Amino acid sequence: MSATLHYEVVDVFTATPYAGNPLAVVLDADDLDTAQLQAIAREFHLSETAFAMVSDRCDYRLRIFTPEVELPFAGHPSVGAAWVLHRLRRIPAGDVVQECGAGDLPVTVTTGGARLTGGTPSYAGVVPAGDLLAAVGLEQADLDGEAGRAGCGIDFTVLPVRPGAVAQAVPDVAALRRLDLGTGLSVTSWADGAAASRVFVPEVGVPEDPATGSAALAYGVFLAATGRIGDGTTGYVVTQGVEMGRPSELRCTVTVDGGRAVRATVEGDVVPVASGELHPPPR
């Protein structure tokens, strides 16, 4: 292991620096143990830090950490890390495969960003909305249909609300931690093929996330399961991070067959912000 490790900081799901969701990508940390990787993620203290490693079956392997836990999969680290690896000429442009805890996932890399295909879509059914609304300071009148649990690699609880209610949400972190949300809660409104979203994931140490690719994928599964879109491939755009001063745009598709989502993708731009060297933590 080298004395220092190279890292890159990028903003994901934006073409404007200092917007979108910041991500640290650390290279060549294959020899570090899990505790060391977690310590680095805690030091960066971003919503996620990604560690790009060698894979024996894919183009690369990615391990993803929040400040508190390791995740099997996440969207903005997958998009951002693929773009960084291409920018550093470690992988080619075009179609590659990423190994991660959720399986081997296809990624298409371009000069400006990347498109990720999520894991196997799943829908776990309706979730009572009362406690969810209360945990984010909203009323029954703000609800726009039934809440549900959906995923595309990792699960999120989706709380559908009327347009305008997303910005009015005031999360109670303690109340959210008491609920079984899966990975987190996506408070989202839907109108004319576009979604406005806020995503709260306090259970993994991220009270609110500026852009959440895995939740955007899950939302496509939710749209299919609740009949808001029909069979075929539907494109939709998720806007997130506005209330945090970090506006993000996530361009998505979901493919539906027989009323069930069978494939979902999320795509976004990536811009560089910083780079440097870090000393690995002691074992």
PDB file of C-alpha atoms in Angstrom:
ATOM      1  CA  MET A   1       0.000   0.000   0.000  1.00  0.00           C
ATOM      2  CA  SER A   2       1.334   3.448  -0.933  1.00  0.00           C
ATOM      3  CA  ALA A   3       2.068   6.033   1.761  1.00  0.00           C
ATOM      4  CA  THR A   4      -0.810   8.184   0.526  1.00  0.00           C
ATOM      5  CA  LEU A   5      -4.008   7.585  -1.430  1.00  0.00           C
ATOM      6  CA  HIS A   6      -5.236   9.823  -4.215  1.00  0.00           C
ATOM      7  CA  TYR A   7      -8.776  11.185  -3.987  1.00  0.00           C
ATOM      8  CA  GLU A   8     -11.068  13.271  -6.158  1.00  0.00           C
ATOM      9  CA  VAL A   9     -14.058  15.333  -5.019  1.00  0.00           C
ATOM     10  CA  VAL A  10     -16.788  15.829  -7.611  1.00  0.00           C
ATOM     11  CA  ASP A  11     -20.316  17.195  -7.666  1.00  0.00           C
ATOM     12  CA  VAL A  12     -22.827  14.706  -9.091  1.00  0.00           C
ATOM     13  CA  PHE A  13     -26.169  15.256 -10.837  1.00  0.00           C
ATOM     14  CA  THR A  14     -25.224  18.790 -11.808  1.00  0.00           C
ATOM     15  CA  ALA A  15     -23.207  20.578 -14.492  1.00  0.00           C
ATOM     16  CA  THR A  16     -22.469  23.435 -12.080  1.00  0.00           C
ATOM     17  CA  PRO A  17     -19.712  23.170  -9.454  1.00  0.00           C
ATOM     18  CA  TYR A  18     -20.874  23.547  -5.855  1.00  0.00           C
ATOM     19  CA  ALA A  19     -24.341  22.300  -6.678  1.00  0.00           C
ATOM     20  CA  GLY A  20     -25.601  18.707  -6.876  1.00  0.00           C
ATOM     21  CA  ASN A  21     -24.345  16.096  -4.430  1.00  0.00           C
ATOM     22  CA  PRO A  22     -20.649  16.167  -3.476  1.00  0.00           C
ATOM     23  CA  LEU A  23     -18.780  12.866  -3.566  1.00  0.00           C
ATOM     24  CA  ALA A  24     -15.279  11.820  -2.546  1.00  0.00           C
ATOM     25  CA  VAL A  25     -13.759   9.057  -4.673  1.00  0.00           C
ATOM     26  CA  VAL A  26     -10.713   7.389  -3.115  1.00  0.00           C
ATOM     27  CA  LEU A  27      -8.450   5.281  -5.328  1.00  0.00           C
ATOM     28  CA  ASP A  28      -6.254   2.244  -4.659  1.00  0.00           C
ATOM     29  CA  ALA A  29      -7.549   1.566  -1.147  1.00  0.00           C
ATOM     30  CA  ASP A  30      -7.852  -2.181  -1.799  1.00  0.00           C
ATOM     31  CA  ASP A  31      -5.555  -3.097   1.111  1.00  0.00           C
ATOM     32  CA  LEU A  32      -7.464  -1.095   3.721  1.00  0.00           C
ATOM     33  CA  ASP A  33      -9.859  -2.882   6.052  1.00  0.00           C
ATOM     34  CA  THR A  34     -13.471  -1.873   6.608  1.00  0.00           C
ATOM     35  CA  ALA A  35     -12.712   0.128   9.755  1.00  0.00           C
ATOM     36  CA  GLN A  36     -10.129   2.198   7.870  1.00  0.00           C
ATOM     37  CA  LEU A  37     -12.523   2.852   4.996  1.00  0.00           C
ATOM     38  CA  GLN A  38     -15.215   3.921   7.444  1.00  0.00           C
ATOM     39  CA  ALA A  39     -12.757   6.277   9.168  1.00  0.00           C
ATOM     40  CA  ILE A  40     -11.971   7.961   5.841  1.00  0.00           C
ATOM     41  CA  ALA A  41     -15.673   8.384   5.068  1.00  0.00           C
ATOM     42  CA  ARG A  42     -16.199   9.862   8.520  1.00  0.00           C
ATOM     43  CA  GLU A  43     -13.331  12.285   7.865  1.00  0.00           C
ATOM     44  CA  PHE A  44     -14.805  13.511   4.559  1.00  0.00           C
ATOM     45  CA  HIS A  45     -18.257  13.635   6.206  1.00  0.00           C
ATOM     46  CA  LEU A  46     -20.092  13.777   2.882  1.00  0.00           C
ATOM     47  CA  SER A  47     -23.298  11.842   2.329  1.00  0.00           C
ATOM     48  CA  GLU A  48     -21.135   9.160   0.685  1.00  0.00           C
ATOM     49  CA  THR A  49     -17.512   8.354  -0.007  1.00  0.00           C
ATOM     50  CA  ALA A  50     -16.724   5.801  -2.729  1.00  0.00           C
ATOM     51  CA  PHE A  51     -13.675   3.544  -2.847  1.00  0.00           C
ATOM     52  CA  ALA A  52     -12.824   2.319  -6.354  1.00  0.00           C
ATOM     53  CA  MET A  53     -11.027  -1.037  -6.267  1.00  0.00           C
ATOM     54  CA  VAL A  54      -9.903  -3.878  -8.500  1.00  0.00           C
ATOM     55  CA  SER A  55     -12.510  -6.484  -9.439  1.00  0.00           C
ATOM     56  CA  ASP A  56     -11.778 -10.026 -10.563  1.00  0.00           C
ATOM     57  CA  ARG A  57     -14.906 -10.180 -12.732  1.00  0.00           C
ATOM     58  CA  CYS A  58     -16.000  -6.607 -13.594  1.00  0.00           C
ATOM     59  CA  ASP A  59     -14.328  -3.435 -14.803  1.00  0.00           C
ATOM     60  CA  TYR A  60     -13.967  -2.259 -11.210  1.00  0.00           C
ATOM     61  CA  ARG A  61     -15.364  -2.781  -7.730  1.00  0.00           C
ATOM     62  CA  LEU A  62     -16.977  -0.024  -5.663  1.00  0.00           C
ATOM     63  CA  ARG A  63     -17.420   0.102  -1.897  1.00  0.00           C
ATOM     64  CA  ILE A  64     -19.644   2.916  -0.638  1.00  0.00           C
ATOM     65  CA  PHE A  65     -19.737   4.431   2.861  1.00  0.00           C
ATOM     66  CA  THR A  66     -21.831   7.108   4.532  1.00  0.00           C
ATOM     67  CA  PRO A  67     -20.279   8.751   7.625  1.00  0.00           C
ATOM     68  CA  GLU A  68     -21.797   5.923   9.706  1.00  0.00           C
ATOM     69  CA  VAL A  69     -22.296   2.747   7.631  1.00  0.00           C
ATOM     70  CA  GLU A  70     -21.370   0.890   4.453  1.00  0.00           C
ATOM     71  CA  LEU A  71     -24.071   0.668   1.772  1.00  0.00           C
ATOM     72  CA  PRO A  72     -24.382  -2.177  -0.739  1.00  0.00           C
ATOM     73  CA  PHE A  73     -25.271   0.302  -3.464  1.00  0.00           C
ATOM     74  CA  ALA A  74     -25.970   3.986  -4.046  1.00  0.00           C
ATOM     75  CA  GLY A  75     -26.658   6.076  -7.132  1.00  0.00           C
ATOM     76  CA  HIS A  76     -24.575   9.226  -6.900  1.00  0.00           C
ATOM     77  CA  PRO A  77     -21.391   7.345  -5.887  1.00  0.00           C
ATOM     78  CA  SER A  78     -21.875   4.941  -8.794  1.00  0.00           C
ATOM     79  CA  VAL A  79     -22.365   7.736 -11.339  1.00  0.00           C
ATOM     80  CA  GLY A  80     -19.593   9.915  -9.908  1.00  0.00           C
ATOM     81  CA  ALA A  81     -16.995   7.184  -9.442  1.00  0.00           C
ATOM     82  CA  ALA A  82     -17.462   5.856 -12.984  1.00  0.00           C
ATOM     83  CA  TRP A  83     -16.914   9.341 -14.386  1.00  0.00           C
ATOM     84  CA  VAL A  84     -13.801   9.865 -12.236  1.00  0.00           C
ATOM     85  CA  LEU A  85     -12.317   6.529 -13.310  1.00  0.00           C
ATOM     86  CA  HIS A  86     -12.882   7.433 -16.949  1.00  0.00           C
ATOM     87  CA  ARG A  87     -11.433  10.929 -16.475  1.00  0.00           C
ATOM     88  CA  LEU A  88      -8.297   9.347 -14.969  1.00  0.00           C
ATOM     89  CA  ARG A  89      -8.181   6.866 -17.875  1.00  0.00           C
ATOM     90  CA  ARG A  90      -8.717   3.821 -15.708  1.00  0.00           C
ATOM     91  CA  ILE A  91     -11.831   2.707 -17.590  1.00  0.00           C
ATOM     92  CA  PRO A  92     -12.986   3.504 -21.131  1.00  0.00           C
ATOM     93  CA  ALA A  93     -15.973   5.563 -22.160  1.00  0.00           C
ATOM     94  CA  GLY A  94     -19.071   3.593 -23.043  1.00  0.00           C
ATOM     95  CA  ASP A  95     -20.466   0.506 -21.359  1.00  0.00           C
ATOM     96  CA  VAL A  96     -18.725  -0.910 -18.280  1.00  0.00           C
ATOM     97  CA  VAL A  97     -19.811  -3.091 -15.358  1.00  0.00           C
ATOM     98  CA  GLN A  98     -19.479  -2.114 -11.707  1.00  0.00           C
ATOM     99  CA  GLU A  99     -19.205  -4.723  -8.966  1.00  0.00           C
ATOM    100  CA  CYS A 100     -20.865  -3.669  -5.698  1.00  0.00           C
ATOM    101  CA  GLY A 101     -22.797  -5.142  -2.803  1.00  0.00           C
ATOM    102  CA  ALA A 102     -26.041  -5.127  -4.829  1.00  0.00           C
ATOM    103  CA  GLY A 103     -24.494  -7.142  -7.675  1.00  0.00           C
ATOM    104  CA  ASP A 104     -22.845  -6.385 -11.006  1.00  0.00           C
ATOM    105  CA  LEU A 105     -24.477  -3.260 -12.426  1.00  0.00           C
ATOM    106  CA  PRO A 106     -24.173  -1.793 -15.939  1.00  0.00           C
ATOM    107  CA  VAL A 107     -22.874   1.774 -16.231  1.00  0.00           C
ATOM    108  CA  THR A 108     -22.519   3.837 -19.404  1.00  0.00           C
ATOM    109  CA  VAL A 109     -19.846   6.530 -19.097  1.00  0.00           C
ATOM    110  CA  THR A 110     -19.739   9.705 -21.194  1.00  0.00           C
ATOM    111  CA  THR A 111     -17.456  12.730 -21.189  1.00  0.00           C
ATOM    112  CA  GLY A 112     -19.978  14.653 -19.087  1.00  0.00           C
ATOM    113  CA  GLY A 113     -21.351  12.060 -16.681  1.00  0.00           C
ATOM    114  CA  ALA A 114     -22.727   8.535 -16.534  1.00  0.00           C
ATOM    115  CA  ARG A 115     -25.898   6.450 -16.687  1.00  0.00           C
ATOM    116  CA  LEU A 116     -26.459   3.680 -14.150  1.00  0.00           C
ATOM    117  CA  THR A 117     -28.813   0.717 -14.455  1.00  0.00           C
ATOM    118  CA  GLY A 118     -30.164  -0.173 -11.028  1.00  0.00           C
ATOM    119  CA  GLY A 119     -30.489  -3.578  -9.442  1.00  0.00           C
ATOM    120  CA  THR A 120     -33.552  -5.810  -9.519  1.00  0.00           C
ATOM    121  CA  PRO A 121     -36.731  -3.721  -9.044  1.00  0.00           C
ATOM    122  CA  SER A 122     -38.884  -4.610  -6.051  1.00  0.00           C
ATOM    123  CA  TYR A 123     -42.097  -3.316  -4.522  1.00  0.00           C
ATOM    124  CA  ALA A 124     -43.056  -4.321  -0.981  1.00  0.00           C
ATOM    125  CA  GLY A 125     -46.510  -2.763  -0.939  1.00  0.00           C
ATOM    126  CA  VAL A 126     -48.441   0.011   0.762  1.00  0.00           C
ATOM    127  CA  VAL A 127     -47.094   1.693   3.904  1.00  0.00           C
ATOM    128  CA  PRO A 128     -49.375   3.602   6.342  1.00  0.00           C
ATOM    129  CA  ALA A 129     -48.801   7.298   5.755  1.00  0.00           C
ATOM    130  CA  GLY A 130     -49.868   8.853   9.073  1.00  0.00           C
ATOM    131  CA  ASP A 131     -46.589   8.552  10.954  1.00  0.00           C
ATOM    132  CA  LEU A 132     -44.628   9.452   7.827  1.00  0.00           C
ATOM    133  CA  LEU A 133     -46.542  12.703   7.391  1.00  0.00           C
ATOM    134  CA  ALA A 134     -46.131  13.574  11.059  1.00  0.00           C
ATOM    135  CA  ALA A 135     -42.372  12.909  10.929  1.00  0.00           C
ATOM    136  CA  VAL A 136     -41.938  15.546   8.211  1.00  0.00           C
ATOM    137  CA  GLY A 137     -44.461  18.068   9.521  1.00  0.00           C
ATOM    138  CA  LEU A 138     -47.115  17.553   6.841  1.00  0.00           C
ATOM    139  CA  GLU A 139     -50.873  17.021   7.021  1.00  0.00           C
ATOM    140  CA  GLN A 140     -53.224  14.394   5.603  1.00  0.00           C
ATOM    141  CA  ALA A 141     -54.363  16.974   3.050  1.00  0.00           C
ATOM    142  CA  ASP A 142     -50.831  17.048   1.643  1.00  0.00           C
ATOM    143  CA  LEU A 143     -50.953  13.354   0.705  1.00  0.00           C
ATOM    144  CA  ASP A 144     -51.314  12.447  -2.982  1.00  0.00           C
ATOM    145  CA  GLY A 145     -52.090   8.731  -2.962  1.00  0.00           C
ATOM    146  CA  GLU A 146     -50.821   5.833  -0.873  1.00  0.00           C
ATOM    147  CA  ALA A 147     -47.255   5.607   0.412  1.00  0.00           C
ATOM    148  CA  GLY A 148     -45.231   2.518  -0.494  1.00  0.00           C
ATOM    149  CA  ARG A 149     -41.887   0.739  -0.200  1.00  0.00           C
ATOM    150  CA  ALA A 150     -39.920   0.360  -3.438  1.00  0.00           C
ATOM    151  CA  GLY A 151     -36.359  -0.366  -4.433  1.00  0.00           C
ATOM    152  CA  CYS A 152     -33.918  -0.989  -7.215  1.00  0.00           C
ATOM    153  CA  GLY A 153     -30.891  -2.256  -5.302  1.00  0.00           C
ATOM    154  CA  ILE A 154     -31.829  -0.744  -1.940  1.00  0.00           C
ATOM    155  CA  ASP A 155     -35.324   0.114  -0.658  1.00  0.00           C
ATOM    156  CA  PHE A 156     -36.892   3.488   0.130  1.00  0.00           C
ATOM    157  CA  THR A 157     -40.257   4.447   1.533  1.00  0.00           C
ATOM    158  CA  VAL A 158     -41.973   6.818  -0.907  1.00  0.00           C
ATOM    159  CA  LEU A 159     -44.397   9.395   0.471  1.00  0.00           C
ATOM    160  CA  PRO A 160     -46.306  10.961  -2.456  1.00  0.00           C
ATOM    161  CA  VAL A 161     -47.443  14.513  -1.742  1.00  0.00           C
ATOM    162  CA  ARG A 162     -49.128  17.346  -3.627  1.00  0.00           C
ATOM    163  CA  PRO A 163     -46.960  19.815  -5.561  1.00  0.00           C
ATOM    164  CA  GLY A 164     -45.727  22.491  -3.173  1.00  0.00           C
ATOM    165  CA  ALA A 165     -45.756  20.238  -0.100  1.00  0.00           C
ATOM    166  CA  VAL A 166     -42.218  18.970  -0.736  1.00  0.00           C
ATOM    167  CA  ALA A 167     -40.721  22.375   0.082  1.00  0.00           C
ATOM    168  CA  GLN A 168     -42.873  22.626   3.224  1.00  0.00           C
ATOM    169  CA  ALA A 169     -41.557  19.394   4.780  1.00  0.00           C
ATOM    170  CA  VAL A 170     -39.746  19.871   8.100  1.00  0.00           C
ATOM    171  CA  PRO A 171     -38.080  16.598   9.104  1.00  0.00           C
ATOM    172  CA  ASP A 172     -38.030  15.415  12.711  1.00  0.00           C
ATOM    173  CA  VAL A 173     -34.849  13.334  12.683  1.00  0.00           C
ATOM    174  CA  ALA A 174     -35.663  11.521  15.918  1.00  0.00           C
ATOM    175  CA  ALA A 175     -39.137  10.602  14.664  1.00  0.00           C
ATOM    176  CA  LEU A 176     -37.746   9.405  11.334  1.00  0.00           C
ATOM    177  CA  ARG A 177     -35.215   7.187  13.108  1.00  0.00           C
ATOM    178  CA  ARG A 178     -38.060   5.462  14.957  1.00  0.00           C
ATOM    179  CA  LEU A 179     -39.774   4.441  11.705  1.00  0.00           C
ATOM    180  CA  ASP A 180     -38.974   1.469   9.487  1.00  0.00           C
ATOM    181  CA  LEU A 181     -38.150   3.309   6.274  1.00  0.00           C
ATOM    182  CA  GLY A 182     -35.764   0.916   4.561  1.00  0.00           C
ATOM    183  CA  THR A 183     -32.813   3.081   3.604  1.00  0.00           C
ATOM    184  CA  GLY A 184     -34.751   6.344   3.948  1.00  0.00           C
ATOM    185  CA  LEU A 185     -37.825   8.395   3.164  1.00  0.00           C
ATOM    186  CA  SER A 186     -38.450   9.984  -0.240  1.00  0.00           C
ATOM    187  CA  VAL A 187     -40.999  12.820  -0.043  1.00  0.00           C
ATOM    188  CA  THR A 188     -41.923  13.399  -3.678  1.00  0.00           C
ATOM    189  CA  SER A 189     -44.524  15.134  -5.825  1.00  0.00           C
ATOM    190  CA  TRP A 190     -45.369  14.126  -9.401  1.00  0.00           C
ATOM    191  CA  ALA A 191     -46.650  16.281 -12.244  1.00  0.00           C
ATOM    192  CA  ASP A 192     -46.321  16.055 -16.034  1.00  0.00           C
ATOM    193  CA  GLY A 193     -43.454  13.543 -16.096  1.00  0.00           C
ATOM    194  CA  ALA A 194     -41.345  15.350 -13.522  1.00  0.00           C
ATOM    195  CA  ALA A 195     -40.814  14.824  -9.810  1.00  0.00           C
ATOM    196  CA  ALA A 196     -39.746  17.208  -7.058  1.00  0.00           C
ATOM    197  CA  SER A 197     -38.142  15.284  -4.231  1.00  0.00           C
ATOM    198  CA  ARG A 198     -36.497  15.486  -0.839  1.00  0.00           C
ATOM    199  CA  VAL A 199     -34.828  12.418   0.630  1.00  0.00           C
ATOM    200  CA  PHE A 200     -34.158  11.916   4.335  1.00  0.00           C
ATOM    201  CA  VAL A 201     -31.793   9.113   5.423  1.00  0.00           C
ATOM    202  CA  PRO A 202     -30.947   9.765   9.098  1.00  0.00           C
ATOM    203  CA  GLU A 203     -30.559   6.061   9.856  1.00  0.00           C
ATOM    204  CA  VAL A 204     -27.272   6.029   7.905  1.00  0.00           C
ATOM    205  CA  GLY A 205     -26.050   9.394   9.161  1.00  0.00           C
ATOM    206  CA  VAL A 206     -27.445  11.645   6.407  1.00  0.00           C
ATOM    207  CA  PRO A 207     -30.340  13.810   7.667  1.00  0.00           C
ATOM    208  CA  GLU A 208     -31.074  15.085   4.136  1.00  0.00           C
ATOM    209  CA  ASP A 209     -29.402  14.191   0.848  1.00  0.00           C
ATOM    210  CA  PRO A 210     -29.008  16.687  -2.040  1.00  0.00           C
ATOM    211  CA  ALA A 211     -29.371  14.013  -4.761  1.00  0.00           C
ATOM    212  CA  THR A 212     -30.161  10.329  -4.322  1.00  0.00           C
ATOM    213  CA  GLY A 213     -29.866   8.172  -7.417  1.00  0.00           C
ATOM    214  CA  SER A 214     -31.031   5.018  -5.657  1.00  0.00           C
ATOM    215  CA  ALA A 215     -34.185   6.802  -4.442  1.00  0.00           C
ATOM    216  CA  ALA A 216     -34.835   8.155  -7.949  1.00  0.00           C
ATOM    217  CA  LEU A 217     -34.632   4.579  -9.273  1.00  0.00           C
ATOM    218  CA  ALA A 218     -36.969   3.392  -6.511  1.00  0.00           C
ATOM    219  CA  TYR A 219     -39.413   6.134  -7.453  1.00  0.00           C
ATOM    220  CA  GLY A 220     -39.718   4.709 -10.962  1.00  0.00           C
ATOM    221  CA  VAL A 221     -40.600   1.346  -9.451  1.00  0.00           C
ATOM    222  CA  PHE A 222     -43.171   3.101  -7.248  1.00  0.00           C
ATOM    223  CA  LEU A 223     -44.705   4.894 -10.258  1.00  0.00           C
ATOM    224  CA  ALA A 224     -45.188   1.572 -12.019  1.00  0.00           C
ATOM    225  CA  ALA A 225     -46.547  -0.256  -8.971  1.00  0.00           C
ATOM    226  CA  THR A 226     -49.108   2.474  -8.230  1.00  0.00           C
ATOM    227  CA  GLY A 227     -50.331   2.724 -11.825  1.00  0.00           C
ATOM    228  CA  ARG A 228     -49.093   6.244 -12.482  1.00  0.00           C
ATOM    229  CA  ILE A 229     -47.309   5.048 -15.616  1.00  0.00           C
ATOM    230  CA  GLY A 230     -48.100   2.211 -18.007  1.00  0.00           C
ATOM    231  CA  ASP A 231     -46.188  -0.482 -19.859  1.00  0.00           C
ATOM    232  CA  GLY A 232     -43.171   0.441 -21.955  1.00  0.00           C
ATOM    233  CA  THR A 233     -40.233   2.698 -21.159  1.00  0.00           C
ATOM    234  CA  THR A 234     -41.049   6.051 -19.547  1.00  0.00           C
ATOM    235  CA  GLY A 235     -38.595   8.865 -18.966  1.00  0.00           C
ATOM    236  CA  TYR A 236     -38.886  11.176 -15.980  1.00  0.00           C
ATOM    237  CA  VAL A 237     -36.765  13.843 -14.294  1.00  0.00           C
ATOM    238  CA  VAL A 238     -36.257  14.191 -10.556  1.00  0.00           C
ATOM    239  CA  THR A 239     -35.303  17.579  -9.117  1.00  0.00           C
ATOM    240  CA  GLN A 240     -33.779  17.416  -5.640  1.00  0.00           C
ATOM    241  CA  GLY A 241     -31.573  19.458  -3.308  1.00  0.00           C
ATOM    242  CA  VAL A 242     -33.271  22.788  -4.039  1.00  0.00           C
ATOM    243  CA  GLU A 243     -34.150  23.436  -0.395  1.00  0.00           C
ATOM    244  CA  MET A 244     -30.536  22.715   0.587  1.00  0.00           C
ATOM    245  CA  GLY A 245     -29.091  25.215  -1.877  1.00  0.00           C
ATOM    246  CA  ARG A 246     -27.652  22.367  -3.980  1.00  0.00           C
ATOM    247  CA  PRO A 247     -30.077  21.908  -6.907  1.00  0.00           C
ATOM    248  CA  SER A 248     -29.713  18.556  -8.629  1.00  0.00           C
ATOM    249  CA  GLU A 249     -31.201  16.969 -11.754  1.00  0.00           C
ATOM    250  CA  LEU A 250     -31.552  13.207 -12.082  1.00  0.00           C
ATOM    251  CA  ARG A 251     -32.668  11.955 -15.509  1.00  0.00           C
ATOM    252  CA  CYS A 252     -34.358   8.581 -15.204  1.00  0.00           C
ATOM    253  CA  THR A 253     -36.145   5.862 -17.136  1.00  0.00           C
ATOM    254  CA  VAL A 254     -38.246   2.942 -15.978  1.00  0.00           C
ATOM    255  CA  THR A 255     -39.314   0.014 -18.146  1.00  0.00           C
ATOM    256  CA  VAL A 256     -42.621  -1.586 -17.210  1.00  0.00           C
ATOM    257  CA  ASP A 257     -43.968  -4.953 -18.358  1.00  0.00           C
ATOM    258  CA  GLY A 258     -47.392  -6.164 -17.251  1.00  0.00           C
ATOM    259  CA  GLY A 259     -47.680  -3.331 -14.736  1.00  0.00           C
ATOM    260  CA  ARG A 260     -44.400  -4.242 -13.055  1.00  0.00           C
ATOM    261  CA  ALA A 261     -41.084  -2.419 -13.295  1.00  0.00           C
ATOM    262  CA  VAL A 262     -38.385  -4.637 -14.807  1.00  0.00           C
ATOM    263  CA  ARG A 263     -35.547  -2.128 -15.332  1.00  0.00           C
ATOM    264  CA  ALA A 264     -34.685   1.397 -14.230  1.00  0.00           C
ATOM    265  CA  THR A 265     -31.851   3.793 -15.032  1.00  0.00           C
ATOM    266  CA  VAL A 266     -30.601   7.073 -13.618  1.00  0.00           C
ATOM    267  CA  GLU A 267     -28.274   9.470 -15.414  1.00  0.00           C
ATOM    268  CA  GLY A 268     -26.594  12.721 -14.500  1.00  0.00           C
ATOM    269  CA  ASP A 269     -23.747  15.111 -15.089  1.00  0.00           C
ATOM    270  CA  VAL A 270     -20.560  15.218 -13.001  1.00  0.00           C
ATOM    271  CA  VAL A 271     -18.141  18.117 -12.463  1.00  0.00           C
ATOM    272  CA  PRO A 272     -14.740  18.149 -10.714  1.00  0.00           C
ATOM    273  CA  VAL A 273     -14.207  20.258  -7.596  1.00  0.00           C
ATOM    274  CA  ALA A 274     -10.998  19.150  -5.831  1.00  0.00           C
ATOM    275  CA  SER A 275      -8.308  16.489  -5.695  1.00  0.00           C
ATOM    276  CA  GLY A 276      -5.513  15.554  -3.332  1.00  0.00           C
ATOM    277  CA  GLU A 277      -3.713  12.934  -1.272  1.00  0.00           C
ATOM    278  CA  LEU A 278      -4.672  11.452   2.077  1.00  0.00           C
ATOM    279  CA  HIS A 279      -2.811   9.386   4.650  1.00  0.00           C
ATOM    280  CA  PRO A 280      -4.548   6.076   5.407  1.00  0.00           C
ATOM    281  CA  PRO A 281      -5.823   5.714   8.987  1.00  0.00           C
ATOM    282  CA  PRO A 282      -3.877   3.380  11.271  1.00  0.00           C
ATOM    283  CA  ARG A 283      -5.202  -0.138  11.704  1.00  0.00           C
TER     284      ARG A 283
END
